[in-house]
Amino acid sequence: MAGQIVVAVFESRGIALDAYHRLHTEGVPKADTALRVLKEIGPVPATMEPELAALEVDPLVFGNVQETFAPYIRNGETAVLVRAYSDAEVEFAAMTMKQYEPVAIEIMALQPAS
């Protein structure tokens, strides 16, 4: 077997980090794993604008909420990638990451370098 890559996409970096650290705790070498944030910051969704505007009217909230907090509203989708060399390693990585409820999980063939 040439090897495969198990890729799981999580809703947030925090959840992905939990899965990533669990893999290491269970013995997967750090050299065979990667963690990548797919989209760090996204625009404020149109559906959130009225809610943010309503917060500006509240006397307990100081300043412009939208300008203050919009940079912290993130899409945060994060992928954890695991290189696996056997079917057992693929199954182990996939089952470990499934415990953290990924949005999607895919198994891809590792392409040899040309």
JSON list of N, CA and C in Angstrom, two decimals, residues 7-24 33-38 76-82 96-104:
[
{"chain": "A", "resi": 7, "resn": "VAL", "atom": "N", "xyz": [-8.64, 12.91, 5.69]},
{"chain": "A", "resi": 7, "resn": "VAL", "atom": "CA", "xyz": [-8.89, 14.34, 5.89]},
{"chain": "A", "resi": 7, "resn": "VAL", "atom": "C", "xyz": [-10.25, 14.51, 6.56]},
{"chain": "A", "resi": 8, "resn": "ALA", "atom": "N", "xyz": [-10.27, 15.20, 7.68]},
{"chain": "A", "resi": 8, "resn": "ALA", "atom": "CA", "xyz": [-11.52, 15.51, 8.36]},
{"chain": "A", "resi": 8, "resn": "ALA", "atom": "C", "xyz": [-11.63, 17.02, 8.50]},
{"chain": "A", "resi": 9, "resn": "VAL", "atom": "N", "xyz": [-12.80, 17.56, 8.18]},
{"chain": "A", "resi": 9, "resn": "VAL", "atom": "CA", "xyz": [-13.04, 19.00, 8.29]},
{"chain": "A", "resi": 9, "resn": "VAL", "atom": "C", "xyz": [-13.97, 19.23, 9.48]},
{"chain": "A", "resi": 10, "resn": "PHE", "atom": "N", "xyz": [-13.55, 20.14, 10.36]},
{"chain": "A", "resi": 10, "resn": "PHE", "atom": "CA", "xyz": [-14.31, 20.45, 11.58]},
{"chain": "A", "resi": 10, "resn": "PHE", "atom": "C", "xyz": [-14.83, 21.88, 11.52]},
{"chain": "A", "resi": 11, "resn": "GLU", "atom": "N", "xyz": [-15.90, 22.16, 12.26]},
{"chain": "A", "resi": 11, "resn": "GLU", "atom": "CA", "xyz": [-16.52, 23.48, 12.26]},
{"chain": "A", "resi": 11, "resn": "GLU", "atom": "C", "xyz": [-15.62, 24.56, 12.84]},
{"chain": "A", "resi": 12, "resn": "SER", "atom": "N", "xyz": [-14.75, 24.18, 13.77]},
{"chain": "A", "resi": 12, "resn": "SER", "atom": "CA", "xyz": [-13.91, 25.19, 14.40]},
{"chain": "A", "resi": 12, "resn": "SER", "atom": "C", "xyz": [-12.51, 24.65, 14.64]},
{"chain": "A", "resi": 13, "resn": "ARG", "atom": "N", "xyz": [-11.59, 25.57, 14.82]},
{"chain": "A", "resi": 13, "resn": "ARG", "atom": "CA", "xyz": [-10.20, 25.20, 15.09]},
{"chain": "A", "resi": 13, "resn": "ARG", "atom": "C", "xyz": [-10.08, 24.47, 16.43]},
{"chain": "A", "resi": 14, "resn": "GLY", "atom": "N", "xyz": [-10.88, 24.88, 17.41]},
{"chain": "A", "resi": 14, "resn": "GLY", "atom": "CA", "xyz": [-10.83, 24.25, 18.72]},
{"chain": "A", "resi": 14, "resn": "GLY", "atom": "C", "xyz": [-11.19, 22.78, 18.68]},
{"chain": "A", "resi": 15, "resn": "ILE", "atom": "N", "xyz": [-12.25, 22.44, 17.98]},
{"chain": "A", "resi": 15, "resn": "ILE", "atom": "CA", "xyz": [-12.66, 21.05, 17.86]},
{"chain": "A", "resi": 15, "resn": "ILE", "atom": "C", "xyz": [-11.60, 20.27, 17.09]},
{"chain": "A", "resi": 16, "resn": "ALA", "atom": "N", "xyz": [-11.08, 20.87, 16.02]},
{"chain": "A", "resi": 16, "resn": "ALA", "atom": "CA", "xyz": [-10.03, 20.22, 15.24]},
{"chain": "A", "resi": 16, "resn": "ALA", "atom": "C", "xyz": [-8.79, 19.97, 16.10]},
{"chain": "A", "resi": 17, "resn": "LEU", "atom": "N", "xyz": [-8.44, 20.93, 16.94]},
{"chain": "A", "resi": 17, "resn": "LEU", "atom": "CA", "xyz": [-7.28, 20.76, 17.83]},
{"chain": "A", "resi": 17, "resn": "LEU", "atom": "C", "xyz": [-7.50, 19.59, 18.80]},
{"chain": "A", "resi": 18, "resn": "ASP", "atom": "N", "xyz": [-8.71, 19.45, 19.30]},
{"chain": "A", "resi": 18, "resn": "ASP", "atom": "CA", "xyz": [-9.01, 18.32, 20.19]},
{"chain": "A", "resi": 18, "resn": "ASP", "atom": "C", "xyz": [-8.76, 17.00, 19.46]},
{"chain": "A", "resi": 19, "resn": "ALA", "atom": "N", "xyz": [-9.25, 16.88, 18.24]},
{"chain": "A", "resi": 19, "resn": "ALA", "atom": "CA", "xyz": [-9.04, 15.66, 17.46]},
{"chain": "A", "resi": 19, "resn": "ALA", "atom": "C", "xyz": [-7.56, 15.45, 17.16]},
{"chain": "A", "resi": 20, "resn": "TYR", "atom": "N", "xyz": [-6.88, 16.52, 16.78]},
{"chain": "A", "resi": 20, "resn": "TYR", "atom": "CA", "xyz": [-5.45, 16.49, 16.45]},
{"chain": "A", "resi": 20, "resn": "TYR", "atom": "C", "xyz": [-4.63, 16.00, 17.65]},
{"chain": "A", "resi": 21, "resn": "HIS", "atom": "N", "xyz": [-4.91, 16.55, 18.83]},
{"chain": "A", "resi": 21, "resn": "HIS", "atom": "CA", "xyz": [-4.18, 16.14, 20.03]},
{"chain": "A", "resi": 21, "resn": "HIS", "atom": "C", "xyz": [-4.53, 14.71, 20.44]},
{"chain": "A", "resi": 22, "resn": "ARG", "atom": "N", "xyz": [-5.76, 14.32, 20.25]},
{"chain": "A", "resi": 22, "resn": "ARG", "atom": "CA", "xyz": [-6.17, 12.94, 20.56]},
{"chain": "A", "resi": 22, "resn": "ARG", "atom": "C", "xyz": [-5.41, 11.94, 19.71]},
{"chain": "A", "resi": 23, "resn": "LEU", "atom": "N", "xyz": [-5.23, 12.27, 18.43]},
{"chain": "A", "resi": 23, "resn": "LEU", "atom": "CA", "xyz": [-4.46, 11.39, 17.55]},
{"chain": "A", "resi": 23, "resn": "LEU", "atom": "C", "xyz": [-3.04, 11.21, 18.09]},
{"chain": "A", "resi": 24, "resn": "HIS", "atom": "N", "xyz": [-2.43, 12.30, 18.53]},
{"chain": "A", "resi": 24, "resn": "HIS", "atom": "CA", "xyz": [-1.06, 12.22, 19.08]},
{"chain": "A", "resi": 24, "resn": "HIS", "atom": "C", "xyz": [-1.03, 11.43, 20.38]},
{"chain": "A", "resi": 33, "resn": "THR", "atom": "N", "xyz": [0.79, 14.05, 10.73]},
{"chain": "A", "resi": 33, "resn": "THR", "atom": "CA", "xyz": [-0.45, 14.82, 10.89]},
{"chain": "A", "resi": 33, "resn": "THR", "atom": "C", "xyz": [-0.23, 16.28, 10.52]},
{"chain": "A", "resi": 34, "resn": "ALA", "atom": "N", "xyz": [-1.32, 16.93, 10.17]},
{"chain": "A", "resi": 34, "resn": "ALA", "atom": "CA", "xyz": [-1.28, 18.37, 9.89]},
{"chain": "A", "resi": 34, "resn": "ALA", "atom": "C", "xyz": [-2.63, 18.96, 10.28]},
{"chain": "A", "resi": 35, "resn": "LEU", "atom": "N", "xyz": [-2.61, 20.23, 10.65]},
{"chain": "A", "resi": 35, "resn": "LEU", "atom": "CA", "xyz": [-3.81, 20.96, 11.02]},
{"chain": "A", "resi": 35, "resn": "LEU", "atom": "C", "xyz": [-3.80, 22.25, 10.22]},
{"chain": "A", "resi": 36, "resn": "ARG", "atom": "N", "xyz": [-4.85, 22.50, 9.45]},
{"chain": "A", "resi": 36, "resn": "ARG", "atom": "CA", "xyz": [-4.90, 23.69, 8.60]},
{"chain": "A", "resi": 36, "resn": "ARG", "atom": "C", "xyz": [-6.25, 24.38, 8.73]},
{"chain": "A", "resi": 37, "resn": "VAL", "atom": "N", "xyz": [-6.23, 25.69, 9.06]},
{"chain": "A", "resi": 37, "resn": "VAL", "atom": "CA", "xyz": [-7.46, 26.48, 9.08]},
{"chain": "A", "resi": 37, "resn": "VAL", "atom": "C", "xyz": [-7.79, 26.80, 7.62]},
{"chain": "A", "resi": 38, "resn": "LEU", "atom": "N", "xyz": [-8.99, 26.45, 7.20]},
{"chain": "A", "resi": 38, "resn": "LEU", "atom": "CA", "xyz": [-9.38, 26.63, 5.81]},
{"chain": "A", "resi": 38, "resn": "LEU", "atom": "C", "xyz": [-9.79, 28.06, 5.51]},
{"chain": "A", "resi": 76, "resn": "GLY", "atom": "N", "xyz": [-13.85, 29.64, 10.56]},
{"chain": "A", "resi": 76, "resn": "GLY", "atom": "CA", "xyz": [-13.06, 28.73, 11.36]},
{"chain": "A", "resi": 76, "resn": "GLY", "atom": "C", "xyz": [-12.99, 27.29, 10.92]},
{"chain": "A", "resi": 77, "resn": "GLU", "atom": "N", "xyz": [-13.52, 26.97, 9.74]},
{"chain": "A", "resi": 77, "resn": "GLU", "atom": "CA", "xyz": [-13.44, 25.58, 9.31]},
{"chain": "A", "resi": 77, "resn": "GLU", "atom": "C", "xyz": [-11.97, 25.17, 9.27]},
{"chain": "A", "resi": 78, "resn": "THR", "atom": "N", "xyz": [-11.68, 24.02, 9.87]},
{"chain": "A", "resi": 78, "resn": "THR", "atom": "CA", "xyz": [-10.30, 23.57, 10.02]},
{"chain": "A", "resi": 78, "resn": "THR", "atom": "C", "xyz": [-10.21, 22.10, 9.65]},
{"chain": "A", "resi": 79, "resn": "ALA", "atom": "N", "xyz": [-9.17, 21.76, 8.90]},
{"chain": "A", "resi": 79, "resn": "ALA", "atom": "CA", "xyz": [-8.96, 20.38, 8.46]},
{"chain": "A", "resi": 79, "resn": "ALA", "atom": "C", "xyz": [-7.83, 19.75, 9.27]},
{"chain": "A", "resi": 80, "resn": "VAL", "atom": "N", "xyz": [-8.02, 18.49, 9.60]},
{"chain": "A", "resi": 80, "resn": "VAL", "atom": "CA", "xyz": [-6.97, 17.67, 10.19]},
{"chain": "A", "resi": 80, "resn": "VAL", "atom": "C", "xyz": [-6.65, 16.59, 9.15]},
{"chain": "A", "resi": 81, "resn": "LEU", "atom": "N", "xyz": [-5.37, 16.47, 8.82]},
{"chain": "A", "resi": 81, "resn": "LEU", "atom": "CA", "xyz": [-4.92, 15.50, 7.82]},
{"chain": "A", "resi": 81, "resn": "LEU", "atom": "C", "xyz": [-4.01, 14.48, 8.50]},
{"chain": "A", "resi": 82, "resn": "VAL", "atom": "N", "xyz": [-4.21, 13.22, 8.17]},
{"chain": "A", "resi": 82, "resn": "VAL", "atom": "CA", "xyz": [-3.40, 12.15, 8.74]},
{"chain": "A", "resi": 82, "resn": "VAL", "atom": "C", "xyz": [-2.90, 11.26, 7.62]},
{"chain": "A", "resi": 96, "resn": "THR", "atom": "N", "xyz": [-11.05, 7.75, 15.15]},
{"chain": "A", "resi": 96, "resn": "THR", "atom": "CA", "xyz": [-10.67, 8.71, 16.19]},
{"chain": "A", "resi": 96, "resn": "THR", "atom": "C", "xyz": [-11.25, 10.08, 15.89]},
{"chain": "A", "resi": 97, "resn": "MET", "atom": "N", "xyz": [-11.14, 10.53, 14.63]},
{"chain": "A", "resi": 97, "resn": "MET", "atom": "CA", "xyz": [-11.65, 11.86, 14.28]},
{"chain": "A", "resi": 97, "resn": "MET", "atom": "C", "xyz": [-13.17, 11.90, 14.27]},
{"chain": "A", "resi": 98, "resn": "LYS", "atom": "N", "xyz": [-13.83, 10.80, 13.96]},
{"chain": "A", "resi": 98, "resn": "LYS", "atom": "CA", "xyz": [-15.30, 10.77, 13.96]},
{"chain": "A", "resi": 98, "resn": "LYS", "atom": "C", "xyz": [-15.87, 11.03, 15.36]},
{"chain": "A", "resi": 99, "resn": "GLN", "atom": "N", "xyz": [-15.09, 10.75, 16.40]},
{"chain": "A", "resi": 99, "resn": "GLN", "atom": "CA", "xyz": [-15.55, 11.02, 17.77]},
{"chain": "A", "resi": 99, "resn": "GLN", "atom": "C", "xyz": [-15.81, 12.52, 17.98]},
{"chain": "A", "resi": 100, "resn": "TYR", "atom": "N", "xyz": [-15.18, 13.36, 17.16]},
{"chain": "A", "resi": 100, "resn": "TYR", "atom": "CA", "xyz": [-15.31, 14.82, 17.30]},
{"chain": "A", "resi": 100, "resn": "TYR", "atom": "C", "xyz": [-16.27, 15.42, 16.29]},
{"chain": "A", "resi": 101, "resn": "GLU", "atom": "N", "xyz": [-17.08, 14.59, 15.67]},
{"chain": "A", "resi": 101, "resn": "GLU", "atom": "CA", "xyz": [-18.16, 14.99, 14.76]},
{"chain": "A", "resi": 101, "resn": "GLU", "atom": "C", "xyz": [-17.70, 15.96, 13.67]},
{"chain": "A", "resi": 102, "resn": "PRO", "atom": "N", "xyz": [-16.84, 15.49, 12.77]},
{"chain": "A", "resi": 102, "resn": "PRO", "atom": "CA", "xyz": [-16.42, 16.36, 11.67]},
{"chain": "A", "resi": 102, "resn": "PRO", "atom": "C", "xyz": [-17.57, 16.67, 10.72]},
{"chain": "A", "resi": 103, "resn": "VAL", "atom": "N", "xyz": [-17.45, 17.79, 10.04]},
{"chain": "A", "resi": 103, "resn": "VAL", "atom": "CA", "xyz": [-18.43, 18.17, 9.02]},
{"chain": "A", "resi": 103, "resn": "VAL", "atom": "C", "xyz": [-18.34, 17.19, 7.86]},
{"chain": "A", "resi": 104, "resn": "ALA", "atom": "N", "xyz": [-17.12, 16.80, 7.52]},
{"chain": "A", "resi": 104, "resn": "ALA", "atom": "CA", "xyz": [-16.88, 15.85, 6.43]},
{"chain": "A", "resi": 104, "resn": "ALA", "atom": "C", "xyz": [-15.60, 15.09, 6.72]}
]
